[in-house]
CSV table of C-alpha atoms in Angstrom, one decimal:
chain,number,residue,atom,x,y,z
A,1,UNK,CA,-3.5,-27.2,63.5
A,2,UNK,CA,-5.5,-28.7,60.6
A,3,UNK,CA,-5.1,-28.7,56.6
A,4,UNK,CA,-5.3,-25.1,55.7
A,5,UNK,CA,-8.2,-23.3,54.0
A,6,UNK,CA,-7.9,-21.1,51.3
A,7,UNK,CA,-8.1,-17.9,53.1
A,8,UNK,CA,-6.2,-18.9,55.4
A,9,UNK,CA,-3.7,-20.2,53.0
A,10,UNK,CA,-3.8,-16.9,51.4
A,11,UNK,CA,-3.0,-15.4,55.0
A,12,UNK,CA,0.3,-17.5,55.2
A,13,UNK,CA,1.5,-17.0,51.6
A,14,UNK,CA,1.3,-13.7,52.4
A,15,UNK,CA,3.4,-13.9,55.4
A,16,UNK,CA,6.0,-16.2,53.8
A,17,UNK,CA,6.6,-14.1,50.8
A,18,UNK,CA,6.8,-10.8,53.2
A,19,UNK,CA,9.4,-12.7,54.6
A,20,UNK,CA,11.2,-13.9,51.6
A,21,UNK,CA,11.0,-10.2,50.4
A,22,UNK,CA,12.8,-8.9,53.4
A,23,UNK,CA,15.8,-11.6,53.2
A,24,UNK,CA,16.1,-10.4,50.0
A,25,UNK,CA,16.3,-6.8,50.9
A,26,UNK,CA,18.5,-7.9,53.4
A,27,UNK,CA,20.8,-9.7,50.6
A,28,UNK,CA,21.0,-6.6,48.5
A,29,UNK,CA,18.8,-9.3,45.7
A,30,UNK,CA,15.8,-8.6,43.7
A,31,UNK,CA,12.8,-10.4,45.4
A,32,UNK,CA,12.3,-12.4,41.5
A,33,UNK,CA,15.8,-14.6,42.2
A,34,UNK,CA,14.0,-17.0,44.7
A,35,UNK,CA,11.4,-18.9,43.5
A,36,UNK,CA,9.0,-20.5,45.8
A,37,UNK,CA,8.5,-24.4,45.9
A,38,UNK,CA,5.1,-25.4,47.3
A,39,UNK,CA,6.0,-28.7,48.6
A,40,UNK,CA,2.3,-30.4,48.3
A,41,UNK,CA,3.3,-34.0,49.7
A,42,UNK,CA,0.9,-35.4,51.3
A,43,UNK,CA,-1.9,-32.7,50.9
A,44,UNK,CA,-4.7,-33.5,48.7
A,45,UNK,CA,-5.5,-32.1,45.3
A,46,UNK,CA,-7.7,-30.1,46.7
A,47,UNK,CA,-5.0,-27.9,48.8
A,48,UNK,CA,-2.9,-27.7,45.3
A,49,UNK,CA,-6.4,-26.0,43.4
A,50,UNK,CA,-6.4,-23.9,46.3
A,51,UNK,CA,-2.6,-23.0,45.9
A,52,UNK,CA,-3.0,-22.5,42.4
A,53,UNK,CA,-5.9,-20.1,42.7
A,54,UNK,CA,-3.4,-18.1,45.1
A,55,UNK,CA,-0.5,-18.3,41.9
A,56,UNK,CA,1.3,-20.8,42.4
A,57,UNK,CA,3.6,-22.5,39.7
A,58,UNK,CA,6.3,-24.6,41.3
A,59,UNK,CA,4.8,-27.8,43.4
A,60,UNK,CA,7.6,-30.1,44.8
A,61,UNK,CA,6.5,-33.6,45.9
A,62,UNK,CA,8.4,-36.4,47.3
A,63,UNK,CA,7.1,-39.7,46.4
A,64,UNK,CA,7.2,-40.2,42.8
A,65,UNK,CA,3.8,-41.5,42.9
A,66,UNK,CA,1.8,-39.0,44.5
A,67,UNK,CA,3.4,-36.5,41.7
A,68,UNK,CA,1.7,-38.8,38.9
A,69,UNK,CA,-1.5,-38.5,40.8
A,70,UNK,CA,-1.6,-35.0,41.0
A,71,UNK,CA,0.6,-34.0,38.1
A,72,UNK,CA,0.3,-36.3,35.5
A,73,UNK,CA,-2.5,-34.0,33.6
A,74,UNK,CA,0.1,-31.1,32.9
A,75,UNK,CA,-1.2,-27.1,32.7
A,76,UNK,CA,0.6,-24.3,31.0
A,77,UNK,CA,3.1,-22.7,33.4
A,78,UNK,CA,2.9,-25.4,36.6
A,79,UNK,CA,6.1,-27.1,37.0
A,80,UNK,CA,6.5,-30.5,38.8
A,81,UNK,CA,9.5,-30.7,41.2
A,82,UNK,CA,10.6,-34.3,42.6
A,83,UNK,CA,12.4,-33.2,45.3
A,84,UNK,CA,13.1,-36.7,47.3
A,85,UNK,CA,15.2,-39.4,46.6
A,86,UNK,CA,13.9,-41.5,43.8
A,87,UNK,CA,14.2,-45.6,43.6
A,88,UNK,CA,16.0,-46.6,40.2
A,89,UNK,CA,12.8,-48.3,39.3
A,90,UNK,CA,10.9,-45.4,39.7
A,91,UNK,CA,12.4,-42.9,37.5
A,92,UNK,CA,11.0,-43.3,34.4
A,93,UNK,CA,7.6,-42.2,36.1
A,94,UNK,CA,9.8,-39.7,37.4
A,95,UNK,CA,10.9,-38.1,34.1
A,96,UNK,CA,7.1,-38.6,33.1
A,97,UNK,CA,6.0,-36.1,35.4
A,98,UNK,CA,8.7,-34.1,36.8
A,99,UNK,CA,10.0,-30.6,34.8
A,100,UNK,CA,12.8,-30.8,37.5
A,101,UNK,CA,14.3,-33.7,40.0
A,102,UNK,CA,16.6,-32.1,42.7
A,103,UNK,CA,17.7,-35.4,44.5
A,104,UNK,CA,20.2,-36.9,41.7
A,105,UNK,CA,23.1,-38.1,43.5
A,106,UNK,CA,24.8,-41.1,41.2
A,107,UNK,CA,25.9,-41.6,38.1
A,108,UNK,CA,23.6,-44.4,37.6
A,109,UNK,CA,20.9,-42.0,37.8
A,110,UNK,CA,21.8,-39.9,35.1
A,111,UNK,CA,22.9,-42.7,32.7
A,112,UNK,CA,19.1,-44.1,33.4
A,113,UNK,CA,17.6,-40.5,33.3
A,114,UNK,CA,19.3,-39.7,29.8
A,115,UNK,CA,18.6,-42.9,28.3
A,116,UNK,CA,14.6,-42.6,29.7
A,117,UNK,CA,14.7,-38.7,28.3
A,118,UNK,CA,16.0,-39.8,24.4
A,119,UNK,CA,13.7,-42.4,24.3
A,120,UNK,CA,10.6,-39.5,25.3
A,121,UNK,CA,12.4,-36.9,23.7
A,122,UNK,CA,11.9,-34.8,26.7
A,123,UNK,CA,15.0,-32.3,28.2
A,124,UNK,CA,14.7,-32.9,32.2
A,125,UNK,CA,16.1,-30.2,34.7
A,126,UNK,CA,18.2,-32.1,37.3
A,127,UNK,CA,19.9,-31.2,40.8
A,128,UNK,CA,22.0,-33.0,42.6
A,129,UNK,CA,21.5,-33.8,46.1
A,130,UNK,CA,24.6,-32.3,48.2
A,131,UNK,CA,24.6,-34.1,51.9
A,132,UNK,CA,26.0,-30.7,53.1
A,133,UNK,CA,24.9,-31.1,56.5
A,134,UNK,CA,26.9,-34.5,56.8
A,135,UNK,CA,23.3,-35.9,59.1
A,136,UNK,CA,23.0,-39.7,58.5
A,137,UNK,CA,19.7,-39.5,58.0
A,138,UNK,CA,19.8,-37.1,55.1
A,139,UNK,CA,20.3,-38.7,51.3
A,140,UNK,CA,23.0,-37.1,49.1
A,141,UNK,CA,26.5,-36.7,47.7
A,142,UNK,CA,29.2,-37.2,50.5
A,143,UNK,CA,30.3,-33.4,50.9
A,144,UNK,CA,34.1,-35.3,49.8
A,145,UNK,CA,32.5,-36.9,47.0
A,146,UNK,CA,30.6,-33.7,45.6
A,147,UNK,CA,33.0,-32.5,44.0
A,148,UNK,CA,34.8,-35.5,42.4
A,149,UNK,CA,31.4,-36.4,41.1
A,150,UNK,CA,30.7,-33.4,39.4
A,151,UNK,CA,34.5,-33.5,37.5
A,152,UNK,CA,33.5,-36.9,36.6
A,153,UNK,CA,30.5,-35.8,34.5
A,154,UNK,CA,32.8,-33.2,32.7
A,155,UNK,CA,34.7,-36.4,31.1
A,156,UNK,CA,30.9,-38.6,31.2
A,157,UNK,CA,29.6,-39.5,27.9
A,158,UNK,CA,27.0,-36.6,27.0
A,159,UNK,CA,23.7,-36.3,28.3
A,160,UNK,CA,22.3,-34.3,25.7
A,161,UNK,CA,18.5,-34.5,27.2
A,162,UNK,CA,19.6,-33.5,30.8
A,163,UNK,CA,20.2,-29.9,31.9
A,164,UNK,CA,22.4,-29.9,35.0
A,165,UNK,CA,21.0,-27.3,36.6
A,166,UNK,CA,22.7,-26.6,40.3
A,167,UNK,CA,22.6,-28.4,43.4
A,168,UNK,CA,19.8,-29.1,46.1
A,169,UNK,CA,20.4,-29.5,50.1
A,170,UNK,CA,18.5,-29.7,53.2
A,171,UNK,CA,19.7,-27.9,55.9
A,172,UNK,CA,21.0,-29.4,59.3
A,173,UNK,CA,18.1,-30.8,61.3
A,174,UNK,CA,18.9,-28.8,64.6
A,175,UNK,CA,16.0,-26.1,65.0
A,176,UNK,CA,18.6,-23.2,64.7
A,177,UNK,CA,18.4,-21.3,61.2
A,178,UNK,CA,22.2,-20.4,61.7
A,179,UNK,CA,23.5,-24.1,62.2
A,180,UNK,CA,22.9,-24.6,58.8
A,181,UNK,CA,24.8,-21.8,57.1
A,182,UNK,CA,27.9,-22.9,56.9
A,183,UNK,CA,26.4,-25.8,54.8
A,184,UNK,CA,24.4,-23.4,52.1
A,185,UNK,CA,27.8,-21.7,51.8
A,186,UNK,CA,29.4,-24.7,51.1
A,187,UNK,CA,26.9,-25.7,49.0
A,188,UNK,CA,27.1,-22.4,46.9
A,189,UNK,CA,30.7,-22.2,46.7
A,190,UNK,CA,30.4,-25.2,44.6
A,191,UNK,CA,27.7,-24.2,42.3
A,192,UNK,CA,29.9,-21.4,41.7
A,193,UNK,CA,32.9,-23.1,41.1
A,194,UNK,CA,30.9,-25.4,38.3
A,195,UNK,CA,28.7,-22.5,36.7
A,196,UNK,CA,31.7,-21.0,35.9
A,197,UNK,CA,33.0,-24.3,34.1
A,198,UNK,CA,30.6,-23.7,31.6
A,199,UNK,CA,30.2,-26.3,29.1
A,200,UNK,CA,27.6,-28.9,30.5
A,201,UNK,CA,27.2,-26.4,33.8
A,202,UNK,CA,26.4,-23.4,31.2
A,203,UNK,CA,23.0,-23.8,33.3
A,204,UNK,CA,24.1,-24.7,36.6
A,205,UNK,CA,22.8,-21.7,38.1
A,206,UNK,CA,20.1,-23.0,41.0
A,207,UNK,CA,20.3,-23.5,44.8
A,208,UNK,CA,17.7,-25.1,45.6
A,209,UNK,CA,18.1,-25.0,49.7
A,210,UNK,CA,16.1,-23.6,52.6
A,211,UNK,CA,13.0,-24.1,54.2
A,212,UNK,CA,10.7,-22.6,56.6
A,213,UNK,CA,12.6,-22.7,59.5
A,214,UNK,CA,15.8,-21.4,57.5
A,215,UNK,CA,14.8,-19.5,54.6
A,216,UNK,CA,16.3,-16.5,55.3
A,217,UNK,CA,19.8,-17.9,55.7
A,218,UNK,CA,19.8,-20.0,52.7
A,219,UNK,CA,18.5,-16.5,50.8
A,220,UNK,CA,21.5,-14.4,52.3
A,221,UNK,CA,23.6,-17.7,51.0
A,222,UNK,CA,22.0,-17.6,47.4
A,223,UNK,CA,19.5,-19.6,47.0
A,224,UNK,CA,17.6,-19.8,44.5
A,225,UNK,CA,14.4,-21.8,45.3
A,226,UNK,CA,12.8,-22.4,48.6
A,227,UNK,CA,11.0,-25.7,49.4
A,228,UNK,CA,7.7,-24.5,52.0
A,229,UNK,CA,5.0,-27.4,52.9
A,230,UNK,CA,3.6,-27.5,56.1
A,231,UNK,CA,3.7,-23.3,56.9
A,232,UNK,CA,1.5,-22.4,53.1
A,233,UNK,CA,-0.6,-25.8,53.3
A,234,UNK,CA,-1.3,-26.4,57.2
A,235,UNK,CA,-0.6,-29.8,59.1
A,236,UNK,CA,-0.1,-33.0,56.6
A,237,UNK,CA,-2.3,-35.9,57.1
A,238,UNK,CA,0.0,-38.3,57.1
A,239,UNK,CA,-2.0,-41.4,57.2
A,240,UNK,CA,-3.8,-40.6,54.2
A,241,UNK,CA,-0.2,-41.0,52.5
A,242,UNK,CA,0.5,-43.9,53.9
A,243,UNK,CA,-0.6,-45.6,51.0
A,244,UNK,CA,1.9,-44.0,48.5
């Protein structure tokens, strides 16, 4: 399977938000509460033109880079999500380009993010990255730690150009959609716990969690945006990234 053409990116849109629709149907929650992230790493900018002539307005990229390549030029309504790990020296390009970073997982991080953000006088959307699934290979708060972390930044000096806005996972790495629920409950057991806190979580109200494979369990578990690559844009090229 190649890079996907329009109409046949058109076809699978189509199919992924008839599925999104029937999880939330299923949830007993209106189709609006789960946005759809178009994860665009590694696809050229021609496959984003062709998403945005379909409607899309969320892209999520990985590598802070490629973001600045493809996002740097902003257009009314398109928001930018980072939604891998990003190096220390890398976040100011991140801020640059980003409306939303869902991979936050130190207080370092959003010392240097709120700092980067008063000196731009920009307000930055952040997650923070919830190792849920307890996989080694996955990046993210220490399910023990998420918690204690999240107390800490009650007491932290304000961050008055930083919206905490929820909590991001990935789901476990097994092939089976219903491995991973326990994890998305997990996860939103805690974002509820925090949104009710109010003061700096008055906003923490996303879930960003679930992804082709698992979409309709993280939606019966709450979430709130979806990260889709390869099903919407087709195979990536991988060595054409392997510059980034």
């Amino acid at each position: 399977m190649a890079e996907f053409s329009l109409d046949e990116m058109r076809t699978a849109h189509e199919k992924l938000e008839a599925r999104m629709a029937n999880a939330c149907a299923q949830s007993n929650r209106p189709s609006e509460d789960v946005k759809l992230v178009w994860v665009s790493k590694f696809h050229p900018m021609s496959a984003v033109e062709n998403a945005l002539a379909l409607g899309a307005t969320d892209f999520g990229e990985n590598r802070v880079q490629e973001a600045v390549e493809k996002f740097s030029v902003k257009r009314p309504g398109i928001r930018c999500h980072i939604i891998g790990p990003v190096q220390s020296n890398k976040l100011k390009k991140a801020a640059f380009v980003a409306d939303c970073i869902h991979s936050i997982a130190s207080m370092e991080a959003v010392e240097k993010l709120e700092k980067i953000c008063a000196e731009a006088d920009k307000t930055l959307d952040i997650l923070f990255q919830v190792n849920a699934g307890e996989e080694a290979t996955k990046s993210g708060l220490d399910i023990r730690e998420a918690e204690p972390f999240l107390l800490s930044l009650e007491n932290h000096v304000p961050c008055p150009h930083l919206r905490f806005r929820g909590l991001m996972t990935i789901g476990k790495n097994t092939g089976v959609a219903e491995d991973s629920r326990e994890c998305f409950a997990f996860l939103r057991h805690l974002q509820q716990k925090f949104l009710a806190h109010g003061g700096v979580f008055a906003s923490f109200d996303q879930l960003s969690m679930g992804m082709t494979g698992d979409l309709e369990v993280a939606i019966e578990e709450g979430a709130t945006m979806i990260r889709v690559g390869t099903a919407l844009f087709g195979m990536r090229d991988y060595g054409a990234a392997s510059s980034h």
